[in-house]
Short mmCIF file of the C-alpha atoms (twelve columns), coordinates in Angstrom:
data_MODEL
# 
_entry.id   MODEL 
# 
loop_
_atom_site.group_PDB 
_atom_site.id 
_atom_site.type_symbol 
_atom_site.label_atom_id 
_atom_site.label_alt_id 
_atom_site.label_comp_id 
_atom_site.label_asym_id 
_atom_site.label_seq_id 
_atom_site.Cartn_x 
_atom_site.Cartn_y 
_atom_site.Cartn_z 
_atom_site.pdbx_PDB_model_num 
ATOM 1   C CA . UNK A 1   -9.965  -10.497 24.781  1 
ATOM 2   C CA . UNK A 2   -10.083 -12.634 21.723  1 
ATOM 3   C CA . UNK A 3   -9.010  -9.743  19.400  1 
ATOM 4   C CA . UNK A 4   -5.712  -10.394 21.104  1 
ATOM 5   C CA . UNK A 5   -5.273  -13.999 19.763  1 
ATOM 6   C CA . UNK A 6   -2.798  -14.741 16.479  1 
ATOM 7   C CA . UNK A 7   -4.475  -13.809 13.048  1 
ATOM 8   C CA . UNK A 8   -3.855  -15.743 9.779   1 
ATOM 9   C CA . UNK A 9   -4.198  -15.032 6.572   1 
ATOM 10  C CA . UNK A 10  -5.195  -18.212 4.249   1 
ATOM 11  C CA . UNK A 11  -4.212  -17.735 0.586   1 
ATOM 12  C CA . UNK A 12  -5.537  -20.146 -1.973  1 
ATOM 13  C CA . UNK A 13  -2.959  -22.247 -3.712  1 
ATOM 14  C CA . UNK A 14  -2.522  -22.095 -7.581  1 
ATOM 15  C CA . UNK A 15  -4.550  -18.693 -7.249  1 
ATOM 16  C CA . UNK A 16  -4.487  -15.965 -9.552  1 
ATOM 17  C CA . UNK A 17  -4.134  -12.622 -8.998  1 
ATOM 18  C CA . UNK A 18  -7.199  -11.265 -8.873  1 
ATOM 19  C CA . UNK A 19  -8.505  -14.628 -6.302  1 
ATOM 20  C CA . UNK A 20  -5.214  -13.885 -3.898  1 
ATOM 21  C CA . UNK A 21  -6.836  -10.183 -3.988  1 
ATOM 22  C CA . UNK A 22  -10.861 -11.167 -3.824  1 
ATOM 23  C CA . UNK A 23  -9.471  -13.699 -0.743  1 
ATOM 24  C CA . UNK A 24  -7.632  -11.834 0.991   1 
ATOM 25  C CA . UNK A 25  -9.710  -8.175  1.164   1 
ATOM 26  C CA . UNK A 26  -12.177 -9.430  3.345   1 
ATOM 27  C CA . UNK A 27  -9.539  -10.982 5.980   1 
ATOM 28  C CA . UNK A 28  -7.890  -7.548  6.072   1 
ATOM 29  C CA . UNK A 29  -11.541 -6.228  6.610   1 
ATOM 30  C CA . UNK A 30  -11.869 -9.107  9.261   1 
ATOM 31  C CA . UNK A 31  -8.110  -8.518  10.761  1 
ATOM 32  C CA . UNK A 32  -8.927  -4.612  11.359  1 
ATOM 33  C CA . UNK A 33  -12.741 -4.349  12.002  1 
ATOM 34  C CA . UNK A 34  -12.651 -3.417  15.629  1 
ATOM 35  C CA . UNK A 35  -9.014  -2.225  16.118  1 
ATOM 36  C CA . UNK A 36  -9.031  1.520   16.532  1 
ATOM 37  C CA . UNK A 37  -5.343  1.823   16.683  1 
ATOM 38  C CA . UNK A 38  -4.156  2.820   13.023  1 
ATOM 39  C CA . UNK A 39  -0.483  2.112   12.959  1 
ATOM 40  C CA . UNK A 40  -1.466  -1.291  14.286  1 
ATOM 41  C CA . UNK A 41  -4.251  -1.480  11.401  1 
ATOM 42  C CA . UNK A 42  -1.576  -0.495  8.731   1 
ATOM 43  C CA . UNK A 43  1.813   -2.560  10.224  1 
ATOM 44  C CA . UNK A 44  -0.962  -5.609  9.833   1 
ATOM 45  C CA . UNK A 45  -2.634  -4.647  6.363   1 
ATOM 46  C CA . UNK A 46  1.373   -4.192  4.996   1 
ATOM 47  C CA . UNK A 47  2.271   -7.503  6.332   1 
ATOM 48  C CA . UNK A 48  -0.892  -8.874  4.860   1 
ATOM 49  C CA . UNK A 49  -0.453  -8.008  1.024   1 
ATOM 50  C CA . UNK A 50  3.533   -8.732  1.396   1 
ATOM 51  C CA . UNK A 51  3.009   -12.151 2.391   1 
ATOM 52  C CA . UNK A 52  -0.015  -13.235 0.325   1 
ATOM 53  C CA . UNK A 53  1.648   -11.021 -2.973  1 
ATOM 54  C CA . UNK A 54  5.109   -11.203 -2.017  1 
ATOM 55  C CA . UNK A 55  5.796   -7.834  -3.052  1 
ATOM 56  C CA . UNK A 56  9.614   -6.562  -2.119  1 
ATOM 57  C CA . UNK A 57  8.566   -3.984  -0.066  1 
ATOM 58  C CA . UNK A 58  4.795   -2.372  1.242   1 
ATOM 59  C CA . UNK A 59  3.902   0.067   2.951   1 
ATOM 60  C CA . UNK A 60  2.106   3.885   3.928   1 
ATOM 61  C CA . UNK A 61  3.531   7.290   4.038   1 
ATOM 62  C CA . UNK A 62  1.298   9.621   6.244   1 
ATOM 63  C CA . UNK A 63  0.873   13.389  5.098   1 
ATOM 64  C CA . UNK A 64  2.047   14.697  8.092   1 
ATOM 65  C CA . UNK A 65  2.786   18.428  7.657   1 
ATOM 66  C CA . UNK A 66  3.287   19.070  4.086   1 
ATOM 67  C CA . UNK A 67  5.247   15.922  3.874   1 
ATOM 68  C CA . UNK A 68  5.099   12.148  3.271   1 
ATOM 69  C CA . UNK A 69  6.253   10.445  6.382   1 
ATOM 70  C CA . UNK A 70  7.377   6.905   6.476   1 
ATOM 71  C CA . UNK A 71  4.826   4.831   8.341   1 
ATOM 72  C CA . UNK A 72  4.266   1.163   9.006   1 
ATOM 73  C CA . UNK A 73  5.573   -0.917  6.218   1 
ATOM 74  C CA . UNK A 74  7.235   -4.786  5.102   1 
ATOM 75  C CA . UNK A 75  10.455  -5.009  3.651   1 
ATOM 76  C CA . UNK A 76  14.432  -2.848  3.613   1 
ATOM 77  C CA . UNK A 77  14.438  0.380   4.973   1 
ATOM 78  C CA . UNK A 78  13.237  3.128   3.492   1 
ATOM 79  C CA . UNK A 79  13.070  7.063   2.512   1 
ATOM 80  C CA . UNK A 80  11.441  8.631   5.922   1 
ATOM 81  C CA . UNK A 81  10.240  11.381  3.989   1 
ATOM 82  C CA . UNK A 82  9.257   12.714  0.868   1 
ATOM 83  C CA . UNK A 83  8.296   15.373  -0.688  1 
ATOM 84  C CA . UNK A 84  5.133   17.580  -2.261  1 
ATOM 85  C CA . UNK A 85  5.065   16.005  -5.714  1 
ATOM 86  C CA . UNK A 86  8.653   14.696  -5.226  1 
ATOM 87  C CA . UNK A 87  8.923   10.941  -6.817  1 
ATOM 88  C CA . UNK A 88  6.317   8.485   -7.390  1 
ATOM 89  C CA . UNK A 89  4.884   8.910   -4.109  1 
ATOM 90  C CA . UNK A 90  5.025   12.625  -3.933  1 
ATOM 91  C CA . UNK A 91  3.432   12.916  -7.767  1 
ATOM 92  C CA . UNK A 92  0.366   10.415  -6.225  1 
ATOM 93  C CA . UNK A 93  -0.202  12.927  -3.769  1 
ATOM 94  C CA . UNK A 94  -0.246  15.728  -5.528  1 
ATOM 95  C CA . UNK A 95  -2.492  14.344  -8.255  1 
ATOM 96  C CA . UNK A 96  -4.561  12.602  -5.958  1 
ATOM 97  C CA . UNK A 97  -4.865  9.474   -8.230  1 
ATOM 98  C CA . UNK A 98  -3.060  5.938   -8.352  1 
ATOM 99  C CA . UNK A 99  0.311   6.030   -10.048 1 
ATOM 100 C CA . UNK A 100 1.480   2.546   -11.589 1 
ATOM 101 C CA . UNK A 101 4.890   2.746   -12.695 1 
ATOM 102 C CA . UNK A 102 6.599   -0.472  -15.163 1 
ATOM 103 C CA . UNK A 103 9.972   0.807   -14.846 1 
ATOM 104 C CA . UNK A 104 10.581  3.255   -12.416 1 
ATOM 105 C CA . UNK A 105 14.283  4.226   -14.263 1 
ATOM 106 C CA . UNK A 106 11.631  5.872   -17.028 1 
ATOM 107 C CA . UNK A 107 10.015  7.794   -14.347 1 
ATOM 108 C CA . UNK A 108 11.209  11.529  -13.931 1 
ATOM 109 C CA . UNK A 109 12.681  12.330  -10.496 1 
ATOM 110 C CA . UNK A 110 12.344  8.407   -9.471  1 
ATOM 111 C CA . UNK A 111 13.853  8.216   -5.715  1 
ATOM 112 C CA . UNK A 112 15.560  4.646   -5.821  1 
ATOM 113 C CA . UNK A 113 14.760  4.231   -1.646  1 
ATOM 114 C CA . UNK A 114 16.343  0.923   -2.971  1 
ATOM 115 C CA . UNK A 115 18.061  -0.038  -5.936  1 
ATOM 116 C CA . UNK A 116 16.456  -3.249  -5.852  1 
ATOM 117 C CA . UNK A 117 13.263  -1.564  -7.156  1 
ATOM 118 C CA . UNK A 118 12.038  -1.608  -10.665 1 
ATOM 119 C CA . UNK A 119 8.068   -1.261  -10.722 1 
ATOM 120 C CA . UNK A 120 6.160   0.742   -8.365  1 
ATOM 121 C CA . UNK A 121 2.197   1.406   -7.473  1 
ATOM 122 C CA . UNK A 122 1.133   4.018   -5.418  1 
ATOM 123 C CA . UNK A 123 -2.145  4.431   -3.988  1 
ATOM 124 C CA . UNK A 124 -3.523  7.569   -2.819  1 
ATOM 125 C CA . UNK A 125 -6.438  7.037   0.620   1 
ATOM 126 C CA . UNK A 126 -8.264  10.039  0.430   1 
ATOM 127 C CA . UNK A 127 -10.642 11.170  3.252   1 
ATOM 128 C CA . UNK A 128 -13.180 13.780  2.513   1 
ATOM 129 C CA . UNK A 129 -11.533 15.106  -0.724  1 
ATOM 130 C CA . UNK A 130 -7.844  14.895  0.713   1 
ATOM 131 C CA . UNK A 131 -4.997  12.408  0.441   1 
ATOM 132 C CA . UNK A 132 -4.344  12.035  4.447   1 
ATOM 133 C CA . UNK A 133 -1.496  8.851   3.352   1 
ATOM 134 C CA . UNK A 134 -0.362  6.725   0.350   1 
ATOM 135 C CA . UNK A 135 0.060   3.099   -0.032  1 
ATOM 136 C CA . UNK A 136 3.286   2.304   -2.427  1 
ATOM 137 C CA . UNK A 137 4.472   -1.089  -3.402  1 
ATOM 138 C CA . UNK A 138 7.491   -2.105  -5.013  1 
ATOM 139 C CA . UNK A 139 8.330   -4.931  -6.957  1 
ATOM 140 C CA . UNK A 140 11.956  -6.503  -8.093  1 
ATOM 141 C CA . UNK A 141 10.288  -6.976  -11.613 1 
ATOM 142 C CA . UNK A 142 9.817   -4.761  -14.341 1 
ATOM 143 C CA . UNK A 143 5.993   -4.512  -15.184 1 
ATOM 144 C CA . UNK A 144 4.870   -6.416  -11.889 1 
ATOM 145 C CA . UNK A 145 1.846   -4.566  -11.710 1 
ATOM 146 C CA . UNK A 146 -1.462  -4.200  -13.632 1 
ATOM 147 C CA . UNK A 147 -4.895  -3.402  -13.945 1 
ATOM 148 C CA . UNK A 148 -6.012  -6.142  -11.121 1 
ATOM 149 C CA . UNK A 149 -3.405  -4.566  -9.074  1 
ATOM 150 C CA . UNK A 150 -5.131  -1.023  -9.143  1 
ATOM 151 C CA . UNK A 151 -8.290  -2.473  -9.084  1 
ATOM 152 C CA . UNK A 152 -8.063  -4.047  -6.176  1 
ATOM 153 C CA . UNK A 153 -5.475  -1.725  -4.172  1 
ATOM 154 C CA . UNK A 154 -8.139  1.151   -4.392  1 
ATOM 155 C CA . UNK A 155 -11.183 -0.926  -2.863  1 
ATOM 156 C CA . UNK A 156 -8.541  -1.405  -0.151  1 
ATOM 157 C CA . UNK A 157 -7.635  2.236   -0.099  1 
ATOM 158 C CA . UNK A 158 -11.301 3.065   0.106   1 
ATOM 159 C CA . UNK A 159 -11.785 0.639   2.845   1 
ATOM 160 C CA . UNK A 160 -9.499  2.341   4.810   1 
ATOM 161 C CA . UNK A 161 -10.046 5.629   3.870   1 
ATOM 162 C CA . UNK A 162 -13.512 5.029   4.639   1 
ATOM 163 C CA . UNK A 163 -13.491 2.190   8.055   1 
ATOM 164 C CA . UNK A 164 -9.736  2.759   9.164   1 
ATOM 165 C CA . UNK A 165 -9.331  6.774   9.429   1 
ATOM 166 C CA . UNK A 166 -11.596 8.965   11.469  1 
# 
């Protein structure tokens, strides 16, 4: 089965931002097109946008019950569950719209899963009208995340709200 073989992801060097992003989409579209297992999909889409970004930690919490549940991510240990509108993540859900967060010691009700943390997006992936999981990054840096960060992080979220979740 050839799906079975090593993936890579190829970065361009000296890249911005917004090329890492517009390079690496379609090899997470490429790296999950024909995998129907989701955790698999997600444990490989996490490790994708922590090693081309470096990020400190990526990852998805699945609604699961009236609560976000920890589910595959890259990086320390983390919260196993949060939630309704608890936190960053939480608030995203509730809301249903992308949270981006330049110091997340201003944010009210901020849970430090690490105290490493100091910026935060979240991403909401909402199927048919509902958030069924969130994507949250977090960054060592104040204000490590922008504009091209959202952009970009919601194409993916459609993509796998739309390709990845049935």
């Amino acid at each position: 089965n050839p799906r079975r073989m090593a993936e890579n992801i190829t970065i361009p060097e000296q890249a911005t931002k917004a090329q890492i992003y517009e390079s690496l989409l379609p090899q997470i579209k490429s790296l999950t097109q024909g995998e129907t297992n989701l955790i698999a999909n997600l444990a490989n889409i996490s490790a994708a946008l922590k090693q081309s970004l470096h990020f400190f930690w990526v990852g998805f919490y699945r609604v699961q019950e009236q609560e976000l549940v920890l589910g595959p991510f890259q990086g320390p240990v983390a919260c196993t569950r949060i939630g309704f509108g608890k936190g960053v993540c939480g608030t995203a859900w509730k809301d249903k719209r992308t949270m981006l967060v330049p110091d997340v010691h201003q944010f009210p009700g901020h849970i430090a899963c690490s105290s490493e943390s100091q910026s935060e997006i979240v991403v909401p992936i909402i199927k048919e009208d509902t958030v069924a999981m969130i994507l949250d990054i977090d960054s060592t840096q104040v204000d490590d995340f922008d504009e091209t960060d959202q952009q970009y992080l919601t194409l993916l979220a459609e993509y796998i709200a739309s390709d990845l979740l049935t």
